[in-house]
XYZ file of C-alpha atoms in Angstrom:
314
model
C 272.207 216.060 -9.612
C 271.493 213.542 -12.624
C 270.722 210.721 -10.183
C 268.963 213.010 -7.491
C 266.296 214.019 -10.169
C 266.015 210.124 -11.584
C 265.418 209.071 -7.752
C 263.003 212.355 -7.442
C 261.202 210.859 -10.776
C 261.031 207.430 -9.297
C 259.089 209.131 -6.126
C 255.540 209.631 -5.645
C 254.519 213.608 -5.880
C 251.636 213.172 -3.609
C 254.036 212.299 -0.629
C 255.476 214.338 2.103
C 258.583 215.999 1.020
C 260.342 214.476 3.445
C 259.626 211.250 2.741
C 260.788 211.474 -0.951
C 263.973 209.419 -1.726
C 265.672 212.415 -3.494
C 265.536 213.943 -0.203
C 266.696 211.601 2.032
C 269.307 210.561 -0.448
C 270.331 214.214 -0.175
C 270.574 214.530 3.475
C 272.344 211.350 4.009
C 275.110 212.506 1.584
C 275.515 216.097 3.163
C 275.485 214.185 6.619
C 277.889 211.910 5.702
C 280.390 214.942 3.770
C 279.968 217.585 6.055
C 279.256 216.799 9.341
C 282.113 214.696 10.290
C 285.753 215.532 11.029
C 287.393 218.730 9.476
C 284.265 219.956 7.701
C 282.318 219.569 10.659
C 284.776 221.835 12.565
C 284.810 224.210 9.679
C 281.104 224.364 9.544
C 280.953 225.230 13.620
C 283.620 227.803 13.031
C 281.991 229.458 10.290
C 278.508 229.306 12.341
C 277.478 232.611 13.227
C 276.934 232.577 17.432
C 273.344 233.153 16.970
C 272.562 230.021 15.125
C 274.594 228.170 17.643
C 272.429 229.345 20.642
C 269.184 228.563 18.937
C 270.413 224.959 18.210
C 271.152 224.683 14.587
C 273.580 221.887 13.791
C 275.319 220.588 10.692
C 272.330 218.036 10.133
C 269.694 220.559 10.607
C 271.753 222.922 8.087
C 271.354 220.135 5.981
C 267.847 219.261 6.055
C 267.307 222.567 5.417
C 269.497 222.654 2.002
C 268.414 219.312 0.940
C 264.696 220.876 1.735
C 265.082 223.080 -1.349
C 266.695 221.099 -3.532
C 263.446 218.871 -3.595
C 261.297 221.912 -3.646
C 263.259 223.073 -6.835
C 262.931 219.709 -8.414
C 259.146 219.755 -7.378
C 258.623 222.776 -9.148
C 260.515 222.101 -12.465
C 258.467 219.284 -12.701
C 255.409 220.861 -12.295
C 254.271 219.677 -8.715
C 252.867 221.547 -6.173
C 254.769 222.389 -3.413
C 255.386 219.598 -0.298
C 255.524 220.081 3.113
C 258.370 218.543 4.691
C 257.836 217.217 8.417
C 254.398 218.636 8.458
C 255.310 221.976 7.835
C 255.589 224.279 4.533
C 259.036 224.952 3.540
C 259.940 228.753 4.815
C 262.556 230.623 3.739
C 264.971 231.245 7.220
C 265.554 235.092 7.864
C 268.726 234.761 10.762
C 268.105 231.855 13.237
C 264.216 232.322 12.734
C 262.588 229.228 10.987
C 259.179 230.847 10.493
C 260.247 234.388 10.840
C 256.670 235.661 9.994
C 255.028 233.857 12.477
C 258.018 234.518 15.029
C 257.175 238.106 14.442
C 253.183 237.661 14.922
C 253.409 236.034 17.801
C 256.108 238.459 19.239
C 253.494 241.113 18.755
C 250.714 239.354 20.191
C 252.565 238.727 23.519
C 253.372 242.483 23.448
C 249.728 243.638 23.010
C 248.663 241.010 25.437
C 251.233 242.676 28.041
C 250.729 246.281 27.304
C 247.027 245.724 27.960
C 247.699 243.896 30.981
C 249.657 246.602 32.312
C 246.673 248.923 31.188
C 244.448 246.854 32.922
C 246.631 246.709 36.366
C 246.780 250.732 36.282
C 243.532 251.307 35.437
C 241.476 248.726 37.793
C 241.912 249.138 41.514
C 242.911 245.475 43.250
C 239.506 245.453 45.172
C 237.726 244.399 41.631
C 236.245 240.867 42.260
C 237.713 239.577 38.560
C 241.101 241.541 39.184
C 243.172 238.183 40.697
C 241.875 236.049 37.699
C 241.892 238.324 34.822
C 245.909 238.943 35.901
C 246.100 235.199 36.127
C 244.724 234.692 32.602
C 247.098 237.778 31.220
C 250.211 235.369 32.752
C 248.733 232.298 31.130
C 248.223 234.371 27.815
C 252.135 235.762 28.095
C 253.290 232.157 28.528
C 252.146 231.002 26.092
C 252.935 233.617 23.481
C 256.262 233.205 24.436
C 256.516 229.699 23.418
C 254.943 230.630 20.242
C 257.464 232.875 19.327
C 260.151 230.359 20.533
C 258.735 227.466 18.419
C 258.277 229.891 15.698
C 261.952 230.578 15.902
C 263.348 227.165 16.633
C 260.901 223.847 16.082
C 262.600 221.303 18.520
C 260.669 218.456 20.097
C 260.593 220.623 23.471
C 259.501 223.964 21.871
C 256.710 222.278 19.536
C 255.247 220.247 23.069
C 255.654 223.889 25.188
C 253.773 225.608 22.070
C 250.753 223.339 21.842
C 250.731 222.651 26.043
C 250.629 226.556 26.890
C 247.934 227.060 23.567
C 245.637 224.542 25.673
C 246.458 225.988 28.682
C 245.202 229.439 27.234
C 242.104 227.673 26.068
C 241.248 225.697 29.537
C 241.670 228.848 31.409
C 239.599 230.942 29.024
C 236.456 228.437 29.905
C 237.785 229.142 33.877
C 237.723 232.754 33.525
C 234.393 232.640 31.824
C 233.059 230.222 35.028
C 234.480 232.859 37.176
C 232.632 235.920 35.588
C 228.980 233.903 35.174
C 229.071 231.993 38.001
C 232.055 231.791 40.067
C 231.425 235.518 41.983
C 227.982 234.462 43.315
C 228.730 230.743 43.510
C 232.437 230.553 44.446
C 231.998 226.493 44.807
C 231.348 226.198 41.471
C 233.952 227.925 40.040
C 236.412 226.097 42.240
C 234.875 222.932 41.498
C 235.322 223.656 36.935
C 238.774 224.667 38.431
C 239.991 221.538 39.586
C 238.227 219.704 36.926
C 240.184 222.089 34.388
C 243.509 221.140 35.771
C 242.295 217.362 35.585
C 241.423 218.003 32.050
C 244.648 219.669 31.424
C 246.955 217.022 33.001
C 245.251 214.104 30.873
C 245.402 216.319 27.847
C 249.213 216.416 28.363
C 249.938 213.055 29.573
C 248.225 211.822 26.532
C 250.166 213.447 24.212
C 253.323 212.890 26.067
C 253.133 209.210 26.664
C 250.472 207.827 24.710
C 250.578 209.916 21.197
C 251.215 212.981 20.065
C 248.213 212.660 17.773
C 247.709 216.485 15.944
C 244.494 215.619 15.036
C 243.243 214.817 18.382
C 244.972 218.007 19.990
C 243.048 219.948 16.860
C 239.629 218.448 17.954
C 240.302 218.678 21.353
C 240.901 222.090 21.205
C 238.011 223.223 18.938
C 235.325 221.290 21.118
C 236.789 223.449 24.270
C 236.738 226.661 21.945
C 233.414 225.834 21.035
C 232.222 225.750 24.413
C 233.519 229.183 25.738
C 232.110 230.824 22.533
C 228.605 229.648 23.386
C 229.092 230.197 26.847
C 230.180 233.777 26.425
C 227.948 234.615 23.832
C 224.970 233.339 26.137
C 225.813 235.889 29.117
C 226.045 238.771 26.365
C 222.632 237.991 24.979
C 221.735 238.012 28.648
C 223.041 241.155 29.745
C 222.808 242.715 26.551
C 220.006 245.178 27.989
C 221.826 245.921 31.538
C 225.565 246.295 30.532
C 226.131 248.811 27.644
C 229.785 247.199 26.908
C 228.413 243.571 26.522
C 229.179 243.551 22.353
C 232.950 244.279 22.895
C 232.957 240.438 24.692
C 230.577 239.269 21.574
C 232.600 241.059 18.945
C 235.952 239.738 20.599
C 234.971 235.688 20.977
C 233.277 235.561 17.311
C 236.516 237.628 15.925
C 238.954 234.835 17.300
C 236.662 231.911 16.604
C 235.984 233.294 13.021
C 239.975 234.109 12.506
C 240.875 230.751 13.529
C 239.035 229.541 10.308
C 241.962 231.311 8.703
C 243.983 227.669 9.170
C 241.766 226.142 6.864
C 243.236 228.232 3.989
C 246.295 225.694 4.145
C 248.243 227.305 1.407
C 252.049 227.310 0.615
C 253.621 230.302 2.081
C 254.183 233.855 -0.178
C 257.316 234.332 -0.565
C 258.276 231.480 1.430
C 257.507 233.501 4.159
C 253.653 234.231 4.897
C 251.375 231.560 5.198
C 247.827 230.750 6.414
C 249.159 230.116 10.122
C 250.726 233.927 10.344
C 248.165 235.757 8.666
C 246.005 234.152 11.255
C 248.436 235.144 14.084
C 248.942 238.201 12.779
C 245.175 239.169 12.636
C 244.739 238.181 16.213
C 246.733 241.114 17.574
C 243.866 243.946 17.243
C 242.037 241.771 18.967
C 243.630 242.274 22.565
C 242.844 245.564 22.735
C 239.165 245.328 22.287
C 238.978 241.962 24.863
C 240.842 244.098 27.360
C 239.116 246.983 26.983
C 235.767 244.811 27.868
C 237.658 243.419 30.871
C 238.306 247.054 32.255
C 234.692 247.975 31.736
C 233.710 244.891 33.405
C 236.009 244.846 36.435
C 234.765 248.446 37.516
C 231.375 247.746 36.583
C 231.851 244.666 39.376
C 233.486 246.953 41.799
C 231.342 249.872 41.274
C 228.230 247.542 41.972
C 229.869 245.895 45.064
C 230.510 249.585 46.512
C 227.109 250.547 45.946
C 225.825 247.269 47.699
C 228.446 248.009 50.525
C 226.951 251.288 51.194
C 223.056 250.327 50.503
C 223.695 247.623 53.443
């Protein structure tokens, strides 16, 4: 402990926790001592099945234990809590690395599923927006599934799937907006925009996979697309405020989604080692699904009734 403390004092308190000599030396010593031979077999025999199934290995456990050793030394010296590998330290619960964020992602997925089923049970298939909204729901469900998996266990694959599926939802939101505002009267326009968005998504994923997994670029790209989506929907809401009594639901949803995303900027160390800004953001978006699908149901029924009236007039 004395050697570790001395190494820590020689380190820089402004660097990431995983760059500290005390952390690196602790991990090396732990792996050397516990992750070979009889000790490794003992670790594997004692490990609960759910830990093994979610990919927790001896080296991962060493990094987890050494993270808390480093956090304890930071606190003892009066320094700010550091991040490790780009994340705050979280208290693991069973196999869940970020239990509150995982739960919040699951709740978002459940809310999305319930409202998709309600939409499909309320809106007839003949509604012009039915296939587009159903596809959007499936894309969203897939994203929340991978968000839950990622917050349960952060690996190379789960991180990529979480980021890529989130980008897919944002891009599909643009497509949904395009179909609703332009594509119903000009299907060629929505087809061209859809093809363009597929190319954008392919280029985005390819860059992050084969060139550089740049977190700053990913955030800037998603934020830019999100702002376009926000302004597009708000313009549509303003144009239809006198003819569609439910327009306000759409306006409130897009403003809420983009306003709540600002919670990410708080970026504080997790309260009780469980609740950070990211978890608060995910929790806050759960009720938004109900209002958004309420708008989608109202709008889809309105379009269907308008179409029927047009057919009768003909």
